[in-house]
CSV table of C-alpha atoms in Angstrom, one decimal:
chain,number,residue,atom,x,y,z
A,1,MET,CA,45.0,243.6,104.0
A,2,LYS,CA,55.4,242.5,107.9
A,3,PHE,CA,65.7,240.7,114.5
A,4,SER,CA,68.3,240.5,115.3
A,5,LYS,CA,69.7,238.5,118.3
A,6,ALA,CA,72.4,239.8,120.6
A,7,ALA,CA,75.4,237.5,121.3
A,8,ILE,CA,74.5,235.9,124.8
A,9,VAL,CA,77.4,234.5,126.5
A,10,VAL,CA,77.5,231.0,128.4
A,11,GLY,CA,77.6,232.7,131.8
A,12,ALA,CA,74.4,235.0,131.1
A,13,THR,CA,72.7,232.1,129.6
A,14,LEU,CA,73.4,230.0,132.5
A,15,LEU,CA,72.2,232.6,134.8
A,16,CYS,CA,68.9,233.4,133.0
A,17,GLY,CA,68.2,229.5,133.3
A,18,ILE,CA,68.7,229.4,136.9
A,19,VAL,CA,67.4,232.8,138.0
A,20,LEU,CA,64.5,233.6,135.7
A,21,SER,CA,63.0,231.0,134.1
A,22,ALA,CA,60.7,233.3,132.1
A,23,CYS,CA,64.0,234.3,129.9
A,24,GLY,CA,63.7,232.2,126.9
A,25,SER,CA,66.0,231.7,123.7
A,26,GLY,CA,65.3,233.2,120.3
A,27,GLY,CA,63.5,236.6,121.3
A,28,GLY,CA,60.4,234.5,123.2
A,29,ASN,CA,57.8,234.8,125.5
A,30,SER,CA,59.1,236.4,128.2
A,31,SER,CA,62.6,238.1,127.5
A,32,LYS,CA,61.5,240.6,130.2
A,33,SER,CA,58.7,240.0,132.6
A,34,SER,CA,57.2,243.7,132.1
A,35,GLU,CA,57.1,243.1,128.5
A,36,ILE,CA,54.6,241.7,126.3
A,37,LEU,CA,56.4,240.6,122.9
A,38,LEU,CA,54.2,241.0,119.8
A,39,TRP,CA,55.5,239.2,116.6
A,40,SER,CA,54.0,240.4,113.0
A,41,SER,CA,55.0,239.9,109.4
A,42,THR,CA,54.1,243.5,108.6
A,43,THR,CA,57.2,245.5,107.3
A,44,GLY,CA,57.9,248.6,105.4
A,45,PRO,CA,55.7,251.7,105.7
A,46,ASP,CA,52.7,249.6,106.8
A,47,GLY,CA,54.7,247.8,109.5
A,48,GLU,CA,55.9,251.7,110.5
A,49,LYS,CA,52.4,252.4,111.1
A,50,ILE,CA,51.8,249.7,113.4
A,51,LYS,CA,55.2,250.5,115.3
A,52,LYS,CA,54.0,254.2,115.6
A,53,THR,CA,50.4,252.9,117.4
A,54,ILE,CA,52.8,250.6,119.4
A,55,ASP,CA,54.8,253.6,120.7
A,56,GLU,CA,51.4,255.6,121.3
A,57,TYR,CA,50.4,252.8,123.8
A,58,ASN,CA,53.5,252.8,125.3
A,59,ALA,CA,53.3,256.4,126.1
A,60,THR,CA,50.4,255.9,128.1
A,61,ASP,CA,53.3,254.2,130.5
A,62,PRO,CA,51.0,250.8,131.0
A,63,ASP,CA,52.1,248.2,133.7
A,64,PHE,CA,53.5,246.2,130.7
A,65,LYS,CA,54.7,247.8,127.7
A,66,VAL,CA,54.4,246.2,124.0
A,67,LYS,CA,57.4,245.1,122.2
A,68,LEU,CA,57.0,244.9,118.4
A,69,VAL,CA,59.2,242.5,116.3
A,70,SER,CA,58.4,242.6,112.8
A,71,MET,CA,60.0,240.0,110.3
A,72,GLN,CA,59.4,239.0,106.5
A,73,GLY,CA,56.5,236.7,106.0
A,74,ASP,CA,58.6,233.6,105.2
A,75,THR,CA,60.6,234.1,108.3
A,76,PHE,CA,57.6,234.8,110.7
A,77,THR,CA,55.7,231.5,109.6
A,78,SER,CA,58.7,229.6,110.2
A,79,LYS,CA,59.8,230.9,113.5
A,80,LEU,CA,56.3,230.8,114.6
A,81,THR,CA,55.6,227.4,113.6
A,82,THR,CA,59.1,226.2,114.9
A,83,ALA,CA,58.2,227.9,118.2
A,84,GLY,CA,54.7,226.9,118.5
A,85,LYS,CA,55.5,223.3,117.9
A,86,SER,CA,57.9,223.4,120.9
A,87,GLY,CA,56.2,226.0,123.2
A,88,LYS,CA,59.7,227.2,123.6
A,89,GLY,CA,60.3,230.8,122.6
A,90,VAL,CA,57.0,231.9,121.4
A,91,PRO,CA,55.4,235.5,121.5
A,92,ASP,CA,53.1,236.7,124.0
A,93,LEU,CA,50.9,237.7,121.1
A,94,ALA,CA,51.1,236.7,117.1
A,95,LEU,CA,49.3,238.8,114.6
A,96,VAL,CA,48.2,236.2,112.2
A,97,ALA,CA,46.4,236.0,109.1
A,98,SER,CA,42.6,234.8,109.3
A,99,GLU,CA,43.2,231.8,107.2
A,100,ALA,CA,46.2,230.9,109.1
A,101,LEU,CA,44.4,230.7,112.6
A,102,PRO,CA,42.4,227.6,112.0
A,103,THR,CA,45.7,226.0,110.8
A,104,TYR,CA,47.5,226.7,114.0
A,105,LYS,CA,44.5,225.8,116.0
A,106,ASN,CA,44.0,222.6,114.4
A,107,GLN,CA,47.7,221.7,115.3
A,108,GLU,CA,47.1,222.5,118.8
A,109,MET,CA,49.5,225.3,119.1
A,110,LEU,CA,46.8,228.0,120.5
A,111,ASP,CA,45.5,229.1,123.7
A,112,SER,CA,41.7,230.2,123.8
A,113,TRP,CA,41.3,233.6,125.0
A,114,ASP,CA,37.9,233.0,126.8
A,115,ASP,CA,38.9,232.9,130.5
A,116,MET,CA,41.1,235.9,129.8
A,117,ILE,CA,38.3,238.0,128.1
A,118,LYS,CA,35.4,236.9,130.3
A,119,GLY,CA,33.6,240.0,131.4
A,120,THR,CA,35.9,242.5,129.7
A,121,GLU,CA,35.5,244.9,126.9
A,122,LEU,CA,36.9,242.4,124.4
A,123,ASP,CA,33.8,241.1,123.5
A,124,ARG,CA,31.9,240.2,120.2
A,125,SER,CA,29.1,243.2,120.6
A,126,ASN,CA,32.6,245.8,120.4
A,127,TYR,CA,33.5,244.4,116.8
A,128,VAL,CA,32.4,243.8,113.3
A,129,GLU,CA,30.6,240.6,113.5
A,130,ALA,CA,32.2,238.9,111.0
A,131,ALA,CA,35.7,239.9,112.0
A,132,TRP,CA,34.9,238.7,115.5
A,133,ASP,CA,33.4,235.3,114.3
A,134,THR,CA,36.6,234.6,112.3
A,135,GLY,CA,38.4,234.1,115.3
A,136,THR,CA,35.9,231.8,116.9
A,137,LEU,CA,36.7,228.4,116.3
A,138,GLU,CA,34.6,225.4,117.7
A,139,ASP,CA,32.7,227.8,120.3
A,140,SER,CA,35.7,229.2,121.6
A,141,GLN,CA,37.9,232.6,120.8
A,142,TYR,CA,41.1,231.9,119.6
A,143,GLY,CA,41.7,235.5,117.9
A,144,ILE,CA,40.9,238.7,118.7
A,145,PRO,CA,40.4,240.9,115.6
A,146,ALA,CA,43.0,243.7,114.8
A,147,THR,CA,42.4,245.3,111.4
A,148,MET,CA,41.1,244.2,108.2
A,149,GLY,CA,41.9,244.3,104.6
A,150,SER,CA,39.2,244.2,101.8
A,151,TRP,CA,39.5,243.8,98.2
A,152,VAL,CA,37.4,246.7,97.2
A,153,MET,CA,37.5,248.6,93.9
A,154,TYR,CA,38.8,252.2,92.8
A,155,TYR,CA,37.3,253.8,90.0
A,156,ASN,CA,37.4,257.2,88.1
A,157,LYS,CA,34.9,259.4,88.3
A,158,ASP,CA,35.2,261.0,85.2
A,159,LEU,CA,35.5,258.1,82.9
A,160,VAL,CA,32.3,256.7,85.1
A,161,ASP,CA,30.4,259.5,84.1
A,162,LYS,CA,31.4,259.5,80.2
A,163,TYR,CA,31.1,255.8,79.9
A,164,ILE,CA,28.4,254.6,82.4
A,165,PRO,CA,26.9,257.5,84.0
A,166,GLY,CA,24.7,256.7,87.2
A,167,ALA,CA,26.5,253.2,87.6
A,168,LEU,CA,27.4,254.3,91.1
A,169,ASP,CA,24.3,256.0,92.4
A,170,ASP,CA,23.8,253.2,94.7
A,171,GLY,CA,27.3,252.5,95.4
A,172,ILE,CA,27.5,249.2,93.4
A,173,VAL,CA,29.3,248.2,90.3
A,174,THR,CA,27.9,245.1,88.9
A,175,TYR,CA,29.7,242.7,86.1
A,176,GLU,CA,26.9,243.9,83.6
A,177,GLU,CA,27.7,247.6,84.0
A,178,ILE,CA,31.5,246.8,83.5
A,179,ASN,CA,30.7,245.0,80.5
A,180,GLN,CA,28.4,248.0,79.3
A,181,ALA,CA,31.1,250.5,80.0
A,182,GLY,CA,33.8,248.3,78.4
A,183,GLU,CA,31.7,248.2,75.1
A,184,LYS,CA,31.7,252.0,75.0
A,185,ALA,CA,35.3,252.4,75.8
A,186,LYS,CA,37.2,249.9,73.9
A,187,ALA,CA,37.0,252.5,71.0
A,188,ASP,CA,38.8,254.9,72.8
A,189,GLY,CA,41.4,252.8,73.8
A,190,VAL,CA,40.1,252.8,77.5
A,191,TYR,CA,39.8,249.5,79.5
A,192,SER,CA,36.8,249.0,81.8
A,193,PHE,CA,38.4,246.3,84.2
A,194,GLY,CA,41.6,245.4,85.7
A,195,TYR,CA,42.5,242.2,86.8
A,196,THR,CA,45.9,242.1,89.1
A,197,TRP,CA,45.6,239.7,91.7
A,198,GLY,CA,43.6,236.6,90.5
A,199,MET,CA,42.7,234.9,93.9
A,200,GLN,CA,41.3,237.9,95.3
A,201,ASN,CA,39.1,238.6,91.9
A,202,TYR,CA,38.4,234.8,92.0
A,203,SER,CA,37.3,234.1,95.6
A,204,ASN,CA,34.9,237.6,95.4
A,205,LEU,CA,33.1,236.4,92.3
A,206,TYR,CA,33.1,232.5,93.1
A,207,GLN,CA,31.3,233.3,96.5
A,208,GLN,CA,29.0,236.1,94.7
A,209,MET,CA,27.8,233.5,92.5
A,210,GLY,CA,26.9,231.3,94.9
A,211,GLY,CA,30.1,228.9,95.5
A,212,GLN,CA,31.3,227.1,98.6
A,213,TRP,CA,34.4,226.6,99.9
A,214,GLN,CA,33.6,223.2,101.4
A,215,ASP,CA,30.9,220.4,100.1
A,216,GLN,CA,28.4,218.6,102.6
A,217,ASP,CA,31.3,216.4,104.4
A,218,GLY,CA,33.2,219.6,105.1
A,219,LYS,CA,35.9,218.9,102.7
A,220,ILE,CA,37.7,221.8,100.0
A,221,ASN,CA,35.8,221.4,96.8
A,222,ILE,CA,36.3,224.1,94.1
A,223,ASP,CA,36.1,221.5,91.2
A,224,ASN,CA,32.6,222.7,90.3
A,225,GLU,CA,30.3,224.7,88.0
A,226,TYR,CA,30.9,228.0,90.2
A,227,SER,CA,34.4,228.0,89.5
A,228,TYR,CA,34.0,227.6,85.9
A,229,ASN,CA,31.6,230.2,85.3
A,230,THR,CA,33.7,232.3,87.6
A,231,VAL,CA,36.6,232.1,85.4
A,232,GLN,CA,34.5,232.3,82.2
A,233,GLU,CA,33.3,235.5,83.1
A,234,PHE,CA,36.8,236.8,83.2
A,235,LYS,CA,37.4,235.0,80.0
A,236,ASN,CA,34.5,236.9,78.3
A,237,LEU,CA,36.0,240.2,79.7
A,238,TYR,CA,39.4,239.4,78.3
A,239,ASP,CA,37.9,238.2,74.9
A,240,ALA,CA,35.9,241.2,74.3
A,241,GLY,CA,38.9,243.3,75.0
A,242,TYR,CA,37.5,245.2,77.8
A,243,MET,CA,40.0,243.7,80.3
A,244,VAL,CA,43.7,245.0,80.9
A,245,PRO,CA,45.7,242.3,79.1
A,246,ASP,CA,48.1,239.9,80.9
A,247,GLY,CA,51.5,241.7,81.2
A,248,GLU,CA,50.4,245.1,81.2
A,249,ASP,CA,50.0,247.3,84.3
A,250,ALA,CA,46.6,247.9,85.4
A,251,ASN,CA,47.5,250.3,88.2
A,252,LYS,CA,49.6,252.4,85.8
A,253,LEU,CA,46.8,252.3,83.2
A,254,PHE,CA,44.6,253.4,86.0
A,255,ALA,CA,46.7,256.5,86.7
A,256,ASN,CA,46.9,257.4,83.2
A,257,GLN,CA,43.1,257.6,82.9
A,258,GLN,CA,43.0,254.5,80.7
A,259,LEU,CA,41.2,252.3,82.9
A,260,ILE,CA,37.7,253.0,84.7
A,261,PHE,CA,37.5,250.1,87.1
A,262,LEU,CA,40.4,248.8,89.2
A,263,PRO,CA,39.3,246.4,91.6
A,264,GLU,CA,42.2,246.4,94.2
A,265,GLY,CA,43.1,245.9,98.0
A,266,THR,CA,42.3,248.6,100.9
A,267,TRP,CA,46.4,248.5,101.1
A,268,MET,CA,46.7,250.4,97.9
A,269,LEU,CA,45.6,253.8,99.2
A,270,SER,CA,48.7,255.3,99.2
A,271,ASN,CA,49.2,254.9,95.6
A,272,MET,CA,45.8,256.4,95.0
A,273,GLU,CA,46.4,259.5,97.0
A,274,GLU,CA,49.5,260.4,94.6
A,275,ILE,CA,46.8,261.0,91.8
A,276,SER,CA,46.1,264.2,91.3
A,277,ASP,CA,45.1,264.8,87.4
A,278,PHE,CA,41.7,263.3,88.2
A,279,GLU,CA,39.0,262.6,90.7
A,280,TRP,CA,39.1,258.8,92.1
A,281,GLY,CA,36.7,257.0,94.3
A,282,GLU,CA,36.7,253.6,96.6
A,283,THR,CA,33.7,251.1,96.7
A,284,PHE,CA,32.8,247.6,96.9
A,285,THR,CA,34.3,245.3,94.7
A,286,PRO,CA,32.6,244.5,91.5
A,287,GLN,CA,29.3,242.4,92.0
A,288,TRP,CA,27.4,239.8,90.4
A,289,ASP,CA,24.4,240.4,91.9
A,290,ALA,CA,23.6,244.3,93.0
A,291,GLU,CA,21.0,242.7,95.6
A,292,ASN,CA,23.2,240.1,97.4
A,293,ILE,CA,26.7,241.8,98.1
A,294,VAL,CA,29.8,239.7,98.8
A,295,GLN,CA,32.7,241.8,100.0
A,296,GLY,CA,35.9,239.4,100.8
A,297,SER,CA,38.3,240.6,103.2
A,298,GLY,CA,41.0,239.4,105.5
A,299,VAL,CA,41.2,240.3,109.3
A,300,ASP,CA,44.4,239.8,111.3
A,301,GLN,CA,43.8,238.3,114.3
A,302,PHE,CA,45.8,238.6,117.8
A,303,ALA,CA,46.6,234.9,118.6
A,304,MET,CA,48.1,233.5,121.9
A,305,PHE,CA,50.5,230.4,121.5
A,306,LYS,CA,50.7,227.9,124.2
A,307,THR,CA,54.0,228.4,125.9
A,308,LYS,CA,55.8,226.0,128.5
A,309,GLU,CA,57.1,229.6,130.1
A,310,GLU,CA,53.9,230.1,132.1
A,311,ARG,CA,52.8,233.9,131.6
A,312,SER,CA,52.0,235.8,134.9
A,313,ASP,CA,47.9,236.4,135.6
A,314,GLU,CA,49.4,240.2,135.7
A,315,LYS,CA,51.1,239.8,132.0
A,316,LYS,CA,47.7,238.2,130.9
A,317,GLU,CA,46.0,241.2,132.1
A,318,GLY,CA,48.5,243.5,130.6
A,319,MET,CA,47.5,241.9,127.4
A,320,VAL,CA,43.9,242.5,127.5
A,321,ASP,CA,44.6,246.3,128.6
A,322,PHE,CA,46.7,246.6,125.3
A,323,LEU,CA,43.9,245.1,122.9
A,324,THR,CA,41.1,247.1,125.0
A,325,TRP,CA,42.9,249.9,124.5
A,326,LEU,CA,43.3,249.4,120.7
A,327,GLN,CA,39.9,249.1,120.1
A,328,ALA,CA,39.6,253.2,120.0
A,329,ASN,CA,43.2,253.7,119.1
A,330,GLN,CA,43.9,252.5,115.6
A,331,LEU,CA,43.9,255.9,113.7
A,332,GLU,CA,47.8,255.8,112.6
A,333,TRP,CA,47.5,251.6,112.0
A,334,VAL,CA,44.5,252.4,109.3
A,335,LYS,CA,46.4,255.3,107.5
A,336,SER,CA,47.7,252.3,105.4
A,337,GLY,CA,44.2,251.6,103.9
A,338,ALA,CA,42.8,249.1,106.6
A,339,ASN,CA,39.9,249.5,108.4
A,340,PRO,CA,39.5,248.7,111.8
A,341,THR,CA,37.5,245.9,113.5
A,342,SER,CA,36.6,247.6,116.5
A,343,LEU,CA,33.2,249.7,116.2
A,344,ALA,CA,34.8,252.4,118.7
A,345,MET,CA,36.8,253.8,115.7
A,346,LEU,CA,33.4,255.0,114.4
A,347,ASP,CA,33.4,257.7,116.8
A,348,ASN,CA,37.0,259.0,115.3
A,349,GLU,CA,36.0,261.8,112.9
A,350,GLU,CA,39.4,261.5,111.3
A,351,TYR,CA,38.8,257.8,110.1
A,352,VAL,CA,35.3,258.0,109.3
A,353,LYS,CA,36.6,260.4,106.5
A,354,MET,CA,39.0,257.8,105.0
A,355,PRO,CA,37.4,256.2,101.8
A,356,GLN,CA,37.8,252.6,103.0
A,357,SER,CA,35.4,253.7,105.8
A,358,PHE,CA,32.4,253.4,103.8
A,359,LEU,CA,32.8,249.2,104.5
A,360,LEU,CA,32.1,249.9,108.4
A,361,LYS,CA,29.9,253.1,108.3
A,362,THR,CA,26.7,251.4,107.0
A,363,GLU,CA,24.8,248.1,108.2
A,364,LYS,CA,24.9,247.4,104.4
A,365,GLY,CA,29.0,247.4,104.3
A,366,GLN,CA,29.4,245.4,107.5
A,367,ALA,CA,26.8,242.7,106.2
A,368,ALA,CA,28.5,242.4,103.1
A,369,ILE,CA,31.7,241.3,104.6
A,370,SER,CA,33.1,238.0,104.4
A,371,VAL,CA,36.1,236.6,105.5
A,372,ASN,CA,38.0,233.6,104.1
A,373,ALA,CA,39.2,231.6,107.0
A,374,VAL,CA,38.8,227.9,105.9
A,375,ASP,CA,41.8,225.5,106.4
A,376,GLY,CA,43.4,224.9,102.7
A,377,LEU,CA,42.4,227.8,101.4
A,378,SER,CA,45.8,229.2,100.8
A,379,TYR,CA,46.8,226.1,98.9
A,380,ILE,CA,43.8,226.6,96.5
A,381,PHE,CA,44.6,230.4,96.0
A,382,ASP,CA,48.4,229.6,95.3
A,383,GLU,CA,47.5,227.1,92.6
A,384,TYR,CA,44.7,229.2,91.1
A,385,ASP,CA,47.2,232.4,90.8
A,386,ASN,CA,49.7,230.2,89.2
A,387,ARG,CA,47.2,228.8,86.5
A,388,SER,CA,44.6,231.9,86.2
A,389,TRP,CA,46.0,233.5,83.0
A,390,ASP,CA,46.3,230.4,81.4
A,391,MET,CA,42.5,229.9,81.5
A,392,ILE,CA,41.4,233.4,81.2
A,393,THR,CA,43.9,233.5,77.7
A,394,GLY,CA,42.5,230.2,76.6
A,395,LYS,CA,45.9,228.2,77.1
A,396,ALA,CA,44.2,225.6,79.5
A,397,ASP,CA,40.9,224.4,79.5
A,398,ILE,CA,39.3,225.5,82.5
A,399,LYS,CA,37.4,222.5,83.7
A,400,ASP,CA,40.8,220.6,83.5
A,401,THR,CA,42.6,223.0,85.1
A,402,PHE,CA,40.4,223.0,88.2
A,403,GLY,CA,40.2,219.5,88.3
A,404,GLU,CA,44.3,219.7,88.6
A,405,ILE,CA,44.0,222.2,91.2
A,406,GLN,CA,41.7,220.2,93.3
A,407,LYS,CA,44.1,217.1,92.9
A,408,VAL,CA,46.8,219.3,94.1
A,409,VAL,CA,45.1,220.7,97.1
A,410,GLU,CA,43.7,217.5,98.3
A,411,GLU,CA,47.3,216.1,98.4
A,412,LYS,CA,48.9,218.9,100.1
A,413,MET,CA,46.1,218.3,103.0
A,414,LYS,CA,47.0,215.2,103.6
């Protein structure tokens, strides 16, 4: 929607190298032959929820237990890239972001899942299609989907009824309705739109307006009319006084009932659950066209990095067993606000009562899911986040800024 190494004496290291070729340095692939090593960049409370899920699996006494190693994002990326380039010390499984998967694949760091999952329950038909397809690169499966974090929208039910009654009858709020609500609420000192994470708002509206991340030649291209119009819409909301100003805390304003609509991530669920002064809800991120819903999401993928220390057939079977078990056993994991990607979770009564489950419970919700997984998007989003408020507040020209972003991204992708 994240390790400490014991001191290894020379004698032990030598013995490991002679007796057990699978014993790698740096917390690598096979520190224990009967253990599956999983790396994740999820830490804190969310990481604890993943750990509880792993503990539940290990309690089933599988032949290969899973060992979870969580680390901060920068450390995770650095260690995984270093290990991936050498093929030494890699984990058996790595939980990587959807947009990072094609990068690792293009750098020839990944093994395909194709042979391992053939004839198993790890099949496209058992997952949200958009989540599964994110892991399909060049007609081979390089990722098995885990959970999905989405840019949704929280709303204050009382304020909706007061300023824009009926807007949520179809479960969809358009930018036109946000403007209408803002016009009525402004006199009361209430905002209608919170702009927190810029790239999430931009990427959703950009695609809703018809924008594509790549041109006809397959090259990244965001210096276009869709980008200009997207930011212009945010600027219009800002200029009209409907948007929470830069520097003010939109989440705090929402909790204080001074904000009607708060586009935010599913990962903010725990914050929302602390609210007791009013009734809130969760629905699709704001839409440009109610007839063409685009719901931006990120899908973490279980990737298998190439290793010079061969994994046994038994271990590979153990990895498949774990991912198969996970299909129907993600409840603890998704309490963070994430959605599962396996359709088996729709049979879990507790999950389907969670507010984020609206994305999976209907065909409309599943069809709306759009996963950003184009190589180079992370560069665009970083640059956009650094410059978006300058464009919205008029400190920088929108067209000129996107021209600059385009040049920076092209240079970084060389």
